[in-house]
PDB file of C-alpha atoms in Angstrom:
ATOM      1  CA  UNK A   1      65.292  50.383  78.792  1.00 54.00           C
ATOM      2  CA  UNK A   2      63.376  52.777  76.531  1.00 53.00           C
ATOM      3  CA  UNK A   3      66.654  54.172  75.195  1.00 59.00           C
ATOM      4  CA  UNK A   4      67.603  50.680  74.017  1.00 59.00           C
ATOM      5  CA  UNK A   5      64.212  50.250  72.336  1.00 58.00           C
ATOM      6  CA  UNK A   6      64.485  53.692  70.738  1.00 60.00           C
ATOM      7  CA  UNK A   7      67.995  52.920  69.416  1.00 62.00           C
ATOM      8  CA  UNK A   8      66.797  49.572  68.085  1.00 60.00           C
ATOM      9  CA  UNK A   9      63.826  51.218  66.413  1.00 61.00           C
ATOM     10  CA  UNK A  10      66.059  53.910  64.903  1.00 66.00           C
ATOM     11  CA  UNK A  11      67.907  51.212  63.008  1.00 61.00           C
ATOM     12  CA  UNK A  12      64.674  50.379  61.166  1.00 57.00           C
ATOM     13  CA  UNK A  13      64.250  53.994  60.164  1.00 58.00           C
ATOM     14  CA  UNK A  14      67.882  54.303  59.140  1.00 57.00           C
ATOM     15  CA  UNK A  15      68.657  57.168  61.516  1.00 51.00           C
ATOM     16  CA  UNK A  16      70.975  55.289  63.839  1.00 51.00           C
ATOM     17  CA  UNK A  17      69.994  57.775  66.520  1.00 50.00           C
ATOM     18  CA  UNK A  18      72.180  60.443  64.903  1.00 51.00           C
ATOM     19  CA  UNK A  19      69.376  62.926  64.250  1.00 49.00           C
ATOM     20  CA  UNK A  20      68.056  65.047  67.106  1.00 51.00           C
ATOM     21  CA  UNK A  21      64.585  64.062  68.405  1.00 50.00           C
ATOM     22  CA  UNK A  22      62.930  67.168  66.934  1.00 46.00           C
ATOM     23  CA  UNK A  23      64.095  66.192  63.453  1.00 45.00           C
ATOM     24  CA  UNK A  24      62.777  62.635  63.805  1.00 44.00           C
ATOM     25  CA  UNK A  25      59.371  63.900  64.935  1.00 45.00           C
ATOM     26  CA  UNK A  26      59.009  65.986  61.772  1.00 50.00           C
ATOM     27  CA  UNK A  27      59.379  62.858  59.640  1.00 57.00           C
ATOM     28  CA  UNK A  28      55.943  61.563  60.615  1.00 75.00           C
ATOM     29  CA  UNK A  29      54.704  58.795  62.821  1.00 83.00           C
ATOM     30  CA  UNK A  30      56.986  56.641  64.909  1.00 91.00           C
ATOM     31  CA  UNK A  31      56.734  52.879  64.957  1.00 93.00           C
ATOM     32  CA  UNK A  32      54.829  52.757  68.255  1.00 95.00           C
ATOM     33  CA  UNK A  33      52.200  55.185  66.973  1.00 96.00           C
ATOM     34  CA  UNK A  34      51.925  53.093  63.829  1.00 96.00           C
ATOM     35  CA  UNK A  35      51.619  49.871  65.826  1.00 97.00           C
ATOM     36  CA  UNK A  36      48.932  51.301  68.107  1.00 96.00           C
ATOM     37  CA  UNK A  37      46.929  52.647  65.163  1.00 97.00           C
ATOM     38  CA  UNK A  38      47.366  49.411  63.203  1.00 97.00           C
ATOM     39  CA  UNK A  39      46.287  47.127  66.055  1.00 97.00           C
ATOM     40  CA  UNK A  40      43.338  49.371  66.907  1.00 97.00           C
ATOM     41  CA  UNK A  41      42.216  49.397  63.279  1.00 97.00           C
ATOM     42  CA  UNK A  42      42.543  45.597  63.098  1.00 97.00           C
ATOM     43  CA  UNK A  43      40.475  45.222  66.265  1.00 96.00           C
ATOM     44  CA  UNK A  44      37.783  47.447  64.738  1.00 97.00           C
ATOM     45  CA  UNK A  45      38.098  45.764  61.304  1.00 96.00           C
ATOM     46  CA  UNK A  46      38.692  49.111  59.580  1.00 97.00           C
ATOM     47  CA  UNK A  47      40.599  48.247  56.389  1.00 97.00           C
ATOM     48  CA  UNK A  48      41.233  51.873  55.391  1.00 97.00           C
ATOM     49  CA  UNK A  49      42.875  52.675  58.728  1.00 97.00           C
ATOM     50  CA  UNK A  50      44.822  49.389  58.633  1.00 96.00           C
ATOM     51  CA  UNK A  51      46.327  50.334  55.277  1.00 96.00           C
ATOM     52  CA  UNK A  52      46.994  53.909  56.391  1.00 96.00           C
ATOM     53  CA  UNK A  53      48.815  52.866  59.570  1.00 96.00           C
ATOM     54  CA  UNK A  54      50.755  50.166  57.690  1.00 95.00           C
ATOM     55  CA  UNK A  55      52.117  52.867  55.389  1.00 95.00           C
ATOM     56  CA  UNK A  56      53.500  55.043  58.183  1.00 96.00           C
ATOM     57  CA  UNK A  57      56.612  52.930  58.777  1.00 95.00           C
ATOM     58  CA  UNK A  58      58.448  50.050  57.138  1.00 95.00           C
ATOM     59  CA  UNK A  59      56.949  46.567  57.459  1.00 95.00           C
ATOM     60  CA  UNK A  60      59.842  45.533  59.707  1.00 96.00           C
ATOM     61  CA  UNK A  61      59.321  48.482  62.034  1.00 95.00           C
ATOM     62  CA  UNK A  62      55.581  47.842  62.159  1.00 96.00           C
ATOM     63  CA  UNK A  63      56.226  44.200  63.017  1.00 97.00           C
ATOM     64  CA  UNK A  64      58.563  45.204  65.831  1.00 97.00           C
ATOM     65  CA  UNK A  65      56.039  47.742  67.165  1.00 97.00           C
ATOM     66  CA  UNK A  66      53.151  45.267  67.065  1.00 97.00           C
ATOM     67  CA  UNK A  67      55.305  42.667  68.818  1.00 97.00           C
ATOM     68  CA  UNK A  68      56.273  45.155  71.520  1.00 97.00           C
ATOM     69  CA  UNK A  69      52.630  46.168  71.968  1.00 97.00           C
ATOM     70  CA  UNK A  70      51.604  42.516  72.276  1.00 96.00           C
ATOM     71  CA  UNK A  71      54.272  41.867  74.927  1.00 96.00           C
ATOM     72  CA  UNK A  72      53.244  44.885  76.950  1.00 97.00           C
ATOM     73  CA  UNK A  73      49.551  44.000  76.682  1.00 96.00           C
ATOM     74  CA  UNK A  74      50.119  40.419  77.827  1.00 97.00           C
ATOM     75  CA  UNK A  75      52.229  41.557  80.774  1.00 97.00           C
ATOM     76  CA  UNK A  76      49.611  44.152  81.788  1.00 97.00           C
ATOM     77  CA  UNK A  77      46.775  41.625  81.559  1.00 97.00           C
ATOM     78  CA  UNK A  78      48.786  39.036  83.474  1.00 97.00           C
ATOM     79  CA  UNK A  79      49.371  41.498  86.306  1.00 97.00           C
ATOM     80  CA  UNK A  80      45.721  42.533  86.290  1.00 97.00           C
ATOM     81  CA  UNK A  81      44.520  38.930  86.375  1.00 97.00           C
ATOM     82  CA  UNK A  82      47.195  37.653  88.747  1.00 98.00           C
ATOM     83  CA  UNK A  83      48.236  35.029  86.203  1.00 97.00           C
ATOM     84  CA  UNK A  84      51.423  34.227  84.343  1.00 96.00           C
ATOM     85  CA  UNK A  85      52.017  35.874  80.961  1.00 97.00           C
ATOM     86  CA  UNK A  86      52.101  32.398  79.403  1.00 96.00           C
ATOM     87  CA  UNK A  87      48.633  31.573  80.767  1.00 96.00           C
ATOM     88  CA  UNK A  88      47.225  34.888  79.544  1.00 96.00           C
ATOM     89  CA  UNK A  89      48.794  34.561  76.076  1.00 96.00           C
ATOM     90  CA  UNK A  90      47.443  31.037  75.634  1.00 96.00           C
ATOM     91  CA  UNK A  91      44.009  32.137  76.850  1.00 96.00           C
ATOM     92  CA  UNK A  92      43.921  35.091  74.428  1.00 94.00           C
ATOM     93  CA  UNK A  93      44.779  32.779  71.545  1.00 94.00           C
ATOM     94  CA  UNK A  94      42.214  30.173  72.606  1.00 95.00           C
ATOM     95  CA  UNK A  95      44.864  27.533  73.279  1.00 95.00           C
ATOM     96  CA  UNK A  96      44.428  24.877  75.949  1.00 93.00           C
ATOM     97  CA  UNK A  97      46.211  25.378  79.261  1.00 84.00           C
ATOM     98  CA  UNK A  98      49.754  24.047  79.154  1.00 75.00           C
TER      99      UNK A  98
END
């Protein structure tokens, strides 16, 4: 599963998975690091860190990383609460129960 995500993410960076992992690491932050830093900075309302993290990867890659982080967070909370992911997502967004 993670190989598929990594290959998908490589398309955003233009590597196509052709470069060895050590070479990719030297390029800077990966999209998941950027997404984690971006979401954390947003949660803490730190505009400087938001802008810094947003500059680490392309906007498309950041969007994918934030989306992946959101999915994983909702699934983890749903398991923790013993609820469905749909119920948790709606609750987090302040939407009425469906």
